[in-house]
XYZ file of C-alpha atoms in Angstrom:
170
model
C 75.450 28.005 73.636
C 79.009 26.858 74.148
C 81.911 29.072 73.249
C 83.428 26.260 71.148
C 80.292 25.946 69.012
C 80.152 29.694 68.399
C 83.859 29.865 67.591
C 83.564 26.936 65.170
C 80.467 28.252 63.389
C 81.271 31.983 63.203
C 83.529 31.878 60.091
C 81.119 29.568 58.264
C 78.125 31.729 59.152
C 79.912 34.895 58.036
C 80.803 33.291 54.702
C 77.336 31.809 54.128
C 75.540 35.027 55.061
C 77.814 37.105 52.819
C 77.271 34.714 49.904
C 73.487 34.534 50.271
C 72.669 38.110 51.328
C 72.864 39.657 47.860
C 70.301 37.242 46.410
C 67.764 38.079 49.104
C 68.384 41.815 49.323
C 69.237 41.459 53.018
C 72.251 42.680 54.913
C 74.726 39.908 55.808
C 74.739 41.084 59.429
C 70.941 40.797 59.629
C 71.097 37.241 58.289
C 73.793 36.362 60.819
C 71.737 37.786 63.689
C 68.651 35.835 62.596
C 70.591 32.563 62.359
C 72.262 33.073 65.762
C 68.811 33.658 67.223
C 67.523 30.475 65.564
C 70.456 28.538 67.008
C 69.791 29.896 70.496
C 66.138 28.910 70.219
C 67.090 25.439 68.997
C 69.641 24.937 71.782
C 67.023 25.910 74.332
C 64.352 23.612 72.889
C 66.212 20.638 71.405
C 69.902 20.940 72.192
C 72.707 21.282 69.669
C 72.169 20.024 66.119
C 73.739 16.689 65.164
C 75.636 18.276 62.249
C 76.092 21.979 63.151
C 77.682 23.114 59.844
C 74.917 21.513 57.781
C 72.248 22.879 60.118
C 73.783 26.348 59.788
C 73.774 26.200 55.963
C 70.110 25.155 55.955
C 69.229 27.875 58.481
C 70.886 30.588 56.361
C 69.021 29.452 53.247
C 65.769 29.305 55.180
C 66.259 32.882 56.409
C 67.043 33.994 52.850
C 63.778 32.430 51.629
C 61.868 34.117 54.463
C 63.445 37.471 53.578
C 62.560 37.049 49.891
C 58.938 36.233 50.755
C 58.728 39.304 52.948
C 60.249 41.496 50.236
C 57.792 40.189 47.636
C 54.837 41.036 49.881
C 55.989 44.597 50.487
C 54.887 46.950 47.755
C 56.184 50.347 46.827
C 53.656 53.133 47.183
C 53.231 54.911 43.845
C 50.779 57.603 44.896
C 53.159 60.416 43.980
C 50.371 62.774 42.902
C 48.459 62.356 46.164
C 49.269 64.560 49.134
C 51.411 62.891 51.767
C 49.239 64.190 54.594
C 45.566 64.707 53.860
C 44.296 64.410 57.441
C 42.021 66.958 59.012
C 44.166 69.174 61.272
C 41.305 70.649 63.297
C 41.459 70.892 67.091
C 39.598 67.614 67.612
C 41.965 65.698 65.341
C 45.008 67.290 66.999
C 43.688 66.244 70.437
C 43.058 62.672 69.226
C 46.536 62.490 67.669
C 48.119 63.717 70.920
C 46.157 61.115 72.916
C 47.328 58.345 70.565
C 50.954 59.486 70.905
C 50.658 59.518 74.707
C 49.126 56.015 74.690
C 51.855 54.741 72.370
C 54.662 56.206 74.499
C 53.044 54.808 77.665
C 52.896 51.345 76.066
C 56.530 51.635 74.936
C 57.615 52.413 78.515
C 55.994 49.144 79.704
C 58.002 46.936 77.322
C 60.714 44.601 78.666
C 64.492 44.917 78.407
C 66.065 47.421 76.038
C 62.854 47.874 74.063
C 61.703 51.087 75.796
C 64.984 52.883 75.088
C 65.232 51.558 71.524
C 61.677 52.438 70.514
C 61.860 55.804 72.283
C 64.961 56.582 70.213
C 63.180 55.499 67.027
C 60.142 57.635 67.904
C 62.302 60.620 68.831
C 61.437 63.880 67.070
C 65.182 64.349 66.523
C 64.964 61.647 63.764
C 68.130 59.833 64.877
C 70.051 57.618 62.444
C 70.695 53.936 63.175
C 74.326 54.799 63.854
C 73.332 57.429 66.435
C 70.814 55.091 68.081
C 73.347 52.239 68.232
C 75.906 54.571 69.825
C 73.373 55.872 72.328
C 72.260 52.366 73.336
C 75.730 50.814 73.233
C 74.798 48.041 70.786
C 75.993 47.188 67.288
C 74.288 48.838 64.351
C 73.739 45.428 62.732
C 71.657 44.197 65.652
C 69.286 47.188 65.593
C 67.055 45.740 62.858
C 66.439 42.368 64.520
C 66.122 44.012 67.937
C 63.657 46.558 66.519
C 61.588 43.744 64.976
C 61.504 41.863 68.280
C 60.498 45.013 70.188
C 57.781 45.895 67.671
C 56.425 42.348 68.019
C 56.265 42.806 71.809
C 54.571 46.185 71.369
C 52.077 44.721 68.893
C 51.162 41.937 71.332
C 50.859 44.408 74.218
C 48.614 46.779 72.269
C 46.506 43.950 70.830
C 45.855 42.659 74.340
C 44.920 46.140 75.565
C 42.546 46.819 72.678
C 40.869 43.433 73.173
C 40.519 44.083 76.914
C 38.894 47.486 76.300
C 36.429 46.034 73.794
C 35.316 43.424 76.336
C 34.416 46.141 78.846
C 31.897 47.615 76.519
């Protein structure tokens, strides 16, 4: 992506994301990150758009619609009278839980790029805030959400492949 294109689109993207974020319940920074990612993907696949400002406006609105759809699908859990943790805490269950945690952490360590450090910080027993994680990793707090989503997608694909491979063995 050329520096000129970024410099020309940044003020428009900031304004569009700020204007549309409230309606979708998203953070303006998250919308901006998603649109920048879309632009990078488009530049890689098709080159720059013919009318970049119009493309950017459409991309912001598309991300807002995607965010609204996601929000509508997510439901609040109203089981307030049910115990939060009703699992069996016997020795067998504790051993199985420990094995799952070890497998998860091993899979996280095999991820590419910054994903191992980011997910390790999110899984940390210290329960770090986004601000603390961003400071520790040296990235902006606004990019943690999109980066986390990308890393979780990689982890999901990695674990799905491993589970499928184990099932084939018998």
